[in-house]
């Protein structure tokens, strides 16, 4: 039996990041040709692409906030591998901690730039998916969109906005064979890397760990496995959904 994504081309925005790398590995293992996007770490992205299972993988380095660069990135993938029918967006550039009453227009613009980027990515990818009669879109959001924690209002609002737009995409494009879903991790810990957290994030991490049902945070690989499920075999009846990958933290309570 062939791999579930055999013949599919996947564009992973933020593919060189901690979660993005694991998503690239999972999609490649499923048979997809993966376009590993990076903004600056080209060497790391090239090493990742070279190590992926299967063939046809490539690296795309681009500042996707630039519309011309975004279009050129997709055009390069299309020339090399074919139409993109799997889009996974992990990008969120700004993670500033600012109380809601102190958010400036500039800080909000920085947070919501990621929402505009998500719309632009979908706008570029969806026509090719329509033409193919098949497409999969996954937005990697975050649990902070529904579980408030002081200082993360701008981030949570931006994640919530892009999540809502992804659900609208699901409603609008389902009859074209396109599904759109959201993966919302809580705190994610890479077992191989000991992350350095500032005081605010340390306090948040301790609070979240106590609230988890499993007593451990999910790993990047576990997040990637959920993404793979949403685009692979058996995904055709699942759209407009948000999959919480939090270790059992009671979201929204």
XYZ file of C-alpha atoms in Angstrom:
253
model
C 0.000 0.000 0.000
C 1.363 3.452 -0.940
C 2.115 6.129 1.641
C -0.960 8.289 2.355
C 0.694 11.452 1.042
C 2.469 9.903 -1.930
C 2.461 12.378 -4.819
C 1.493 15.324 -2.585
C 3.594 18.467 -2.213
C 3.655 20.007 1.272
C 4.744 23.563 2.084
C 5.684 23.953 5.763
C 5.920 27.622 6.683
C 8.407 27.858 9.529
C 9.693 24.400 8.671
C 13.092 25.016 10.253
C 11.583 25.795 13.680
C 11.309 23.416 16.630
C 7.808 22.179 15.780
C 8.190 22.760 12.042
C 11.133 20.362 11.802
C 9.127 17.514 13.255
C 6.183 18.293 10.976
C 8.498 18.101 7.973
C 9.736 14.691 9.146
C 6.227 13.362 9.670
C 4.955 14.557 6.288
C 8.010 13.184 4.504
C 7.517 9.843 6.259
C 3.959 9.893 4.924
C 5.252 10.156 1.363
C 4.975 13.901 0.681
C 7.600 15.967 -1.082
C 8.281 18.655 1.523
C 9.209 22.289 0.943
C 11.048 23.303 4.117
C 10.591 27.043 4.556
C 13.080 29.090 6.543
C 13.563 32.803 6.995
C 17.240 32.866 7.984
C 18.595 29.429 8.971
C 19.219 28.093 5.487
C 22.019 25.754 6.587
C 19.753 24.144 9.176
C 16.899 23.850 6.694
C 19.147 22.262 4.080
C 20.477 19.740 6.596
C 16.905 18.874 7.569
C 15.741 18.501 3.951
C 18.707 16.272 3.132
C 17.891 13.983 6.064
C 14.172 13.597 5.326
C 12.984 10.182 4.147
C 11.852 9.918 0.548
C 12.694 12.197 -2.351
C 11.819 15.542 -3.891
C 12.325 17.679 -0.785
C 13.607 21.231 -1.131
C 14.404 24.346 0.874
C 12.686 27.695 0.393
C 14.258 30.693 2.105
C 11.976 33.728 2.128
C 10.575 36.566 4.185
C 6.951 35.548 3.731
C 5.732 38.924 5.011
C 6.843 40.286 1.632
C 4.054 39.425 -0.863
C 6.490 39.194 -3.768
C 8.794 36.874 -1.812
C 5.856 34.691 -0.780
C 4.691 34.364 -4.384
C 8.224 33.610 -5.549
C 8.608 30.933 -2.878
C 5.468 29.114 -4.027
C 6.438 29.513 -7.679
C 9.826 27.915 -6.956
C 8.167 24.957 -5.255
C 5.680 24.555 -8.101
C 8.459 24.531 -10.694
C 10.518 21.999 -8.773
C 7.870 19.672 -7.364
C 4.368 20.582 -8.551
C 1.327 22.282 -7.026
C 1.231 22.662 -3.249
C -1.741 20.707 -1.906
C -0.688 20.539 1.752
C -0.070 23.799 3.612
C 1.046 23.812 7.239
C 1.652 27.188 8.874
C 3.689 27.295 12.077
C 4.840 30.916 11.789
C 4.322 33.509 14.507
C 7.046 36.112 14.595
C 6.195 38.159 17.698
C 6.036 36.731 21.228
C 6.237 39.901 23.291
C 4.787 39.916 26.809
C 2.749 43.098 27.257
C -0.300 43.725 29.507
C -3.441 44.334 27.491
C -3.878 47.930 28.731
C -0.308 48.724 27.628
C -0.478 47.306 24.106
C 0.504 49.901 21.532
C -0.677 49.986 17.918
C 2.821 48.957 16.876
C 2.824 45.937 19.178
C -0.603 44.888 17.920
C 0.584 45.256 14.339
C 3.545 43.002 15.129
C 1.267 40.327 16.586
C -1.348 40.535 13.849
C 1.243 40.417 11.078
C 1.079 36.650 11.537
C -2.673 36.716 10.869
C -2.141 38.624 7.633
C 0.562 36.135 6.693
C -1.766 33.194 7.294
C -4.372 34.759 5.016
C -1.729 35.400 2.349
C -0.446 31.808 2.532
C -3.945 30.417 2.144
C -4.750 32.809 -0.694
C -1.644 31.611 -2.567
C -2.159 27.895 -1.929
C -5.922 27.452 -2.246
C -6.297 28.053 -6.014
C -3.952 25.152 -6.733
C -5.833 22.978 -4.269
C -9.125 23.848 -5.982
C -7.645 22.910 -9.339
C -6.489 19.579 -7.908
C -9.835 18.960 -6.188
C -7.917 18.135 -3.014
C -6.147 20.155 -0.348
C -5.184 20.185 3.305
C -4.524 23.287 5.412
C -3.334 23.129 9.018
C -2.706 26.190 11.173
C -0.578 25.708 14.284
C -2.224 27.944 16.864
C -1.802 27.916 20.635
C -3.752 27.277 23.798
C -3.281 30.893 24.908
C -6.029 31.900 22.495
C -8.627 30.590 24.975
C -6.688 30.249 28.229
C -5.712 33.795 29.265
C -2.460 34.417 31.091
C -1.302 37.942 31.983
C 0.836 39.595 29.344
C -0.067 37.329 26.430
C -3.236 39.086 25.251
C -1.853 40.289 21.929
C -0.431 36.871 21.128
C -3.628 35.089 22.163
C -5.815 37.473 20.173
C -3.727 36.966 17.029
C -3.806 33.192 17.404
C -7.566 33.337 17.948
C -8.074 35.470 14.844
C -6.088 33.130 12.589
C -7.899 30.142 14.084
C -11.280 31.700 13.290
C -10.196 32.438 9.721
C -9.071 28.826 9.314
C -12.536 27.649 10.366
C -14.095 29.986 7.802
C -11.785 28.524 5.176
C -13.068 25.065 6.107
C -16.672 26.194 5.644
C -15.969 27.905 2.334
C -13.725 25.351 0.638
C -15.044 21.987 1.775
C -17.012 21.412 -1.429
C -13.764 21.898 -3.332
C -12.146 18.946 -1.568
C -10.168 21.145 0.805
C -10.069 20.663 4.571
C -8.764 23.226 7.042
C -7.986 22.459 10.666
C -6.123 23.875 13.649
C -3.618 22.277 16.007
C -3.372 24.152 19.313
C -0.421 23.131 21.473
C 0.004 24.242 25.036
C 3.550 24.306 26.359
C 5.717 22.088 24.163
C 9.016 20.706 25.410
C 11.730 19.191 23.260
C 13.299 16.376 25.335
C 16.647 16.982 23.633
C 16.784 20.703 24.434
C 16.675 22.407 27.818
C 14.982 25.707 27.072
C 15.899 28.839 28.994
C 12.768 30.671 30.151
C 12.401 34.139 31.594
C 10.703 34.573 34.963
C 7.229 35.129 33.486
C 7.412 32.053 31.286
C 8.837 29.942 34.124
C 5.829 30.820 36.270
C 3.448 30.037 33.421
C 5.179 26.720 32.729
C 4.935 25.631 36.380
C 1.255 26.537 36.530
C 0.466 24.671 33.322
C 2.346 21.540 34.347
C 0.299 21.311 37.536
C -2.903 21.575 35.491
C -2.060 18.814 33.001
C -3.802 15.468 33.320
C -0.732 13.572 32.113
C 1.833 15.397 34.234
C 4.094 15.996 31.215
C 4.136 18.489 28.373
C 3.775 17.243 24.797
C 6.849 17.057 22.590
C 7.263 18.615 19.135
C 7.002 15.113 17.662
C 3.617 14.562 19.295
C 2.340 17.852 17.880
C 3.638 16.860 14.447
C 1.881 13.499 14.636
C -1.457 15.272 15.103
C -0.706 17.470 12.076
C 0.102 14.353 10.078
C -3.214 12.809 11.094
C -5.092 15.878 9.839
C -3.566 15.683 6.354
C -3.087 11.947 5.852
C -5.284 8.931 5.267
C -8.703 9.225 6.871
C -8.600 13.029 7.050
C -11.265 13.736 4.439
C -14.162 13.893 6.935
C -12.375 16.106 9.453
C -12.478 19.855 8.872
C -13.009 23.062 10.814
C -11.709 21.397 13.972
C -9.263 22.469 16.663
C -7.107 19.685 18.078
C -5.760 20.557 21.522
C -2.297 19.077 22.150
C -1.761 20.079 25.754
C -1.092 17.000 27.844
C -4.636 17.182 29.137
C -4.552 20.750 30.404
C -8.226 21.759 30.865
C -8.451 24.427 28.193
C -10.951 27.171 28.912
C -11.567 26.278 32.547
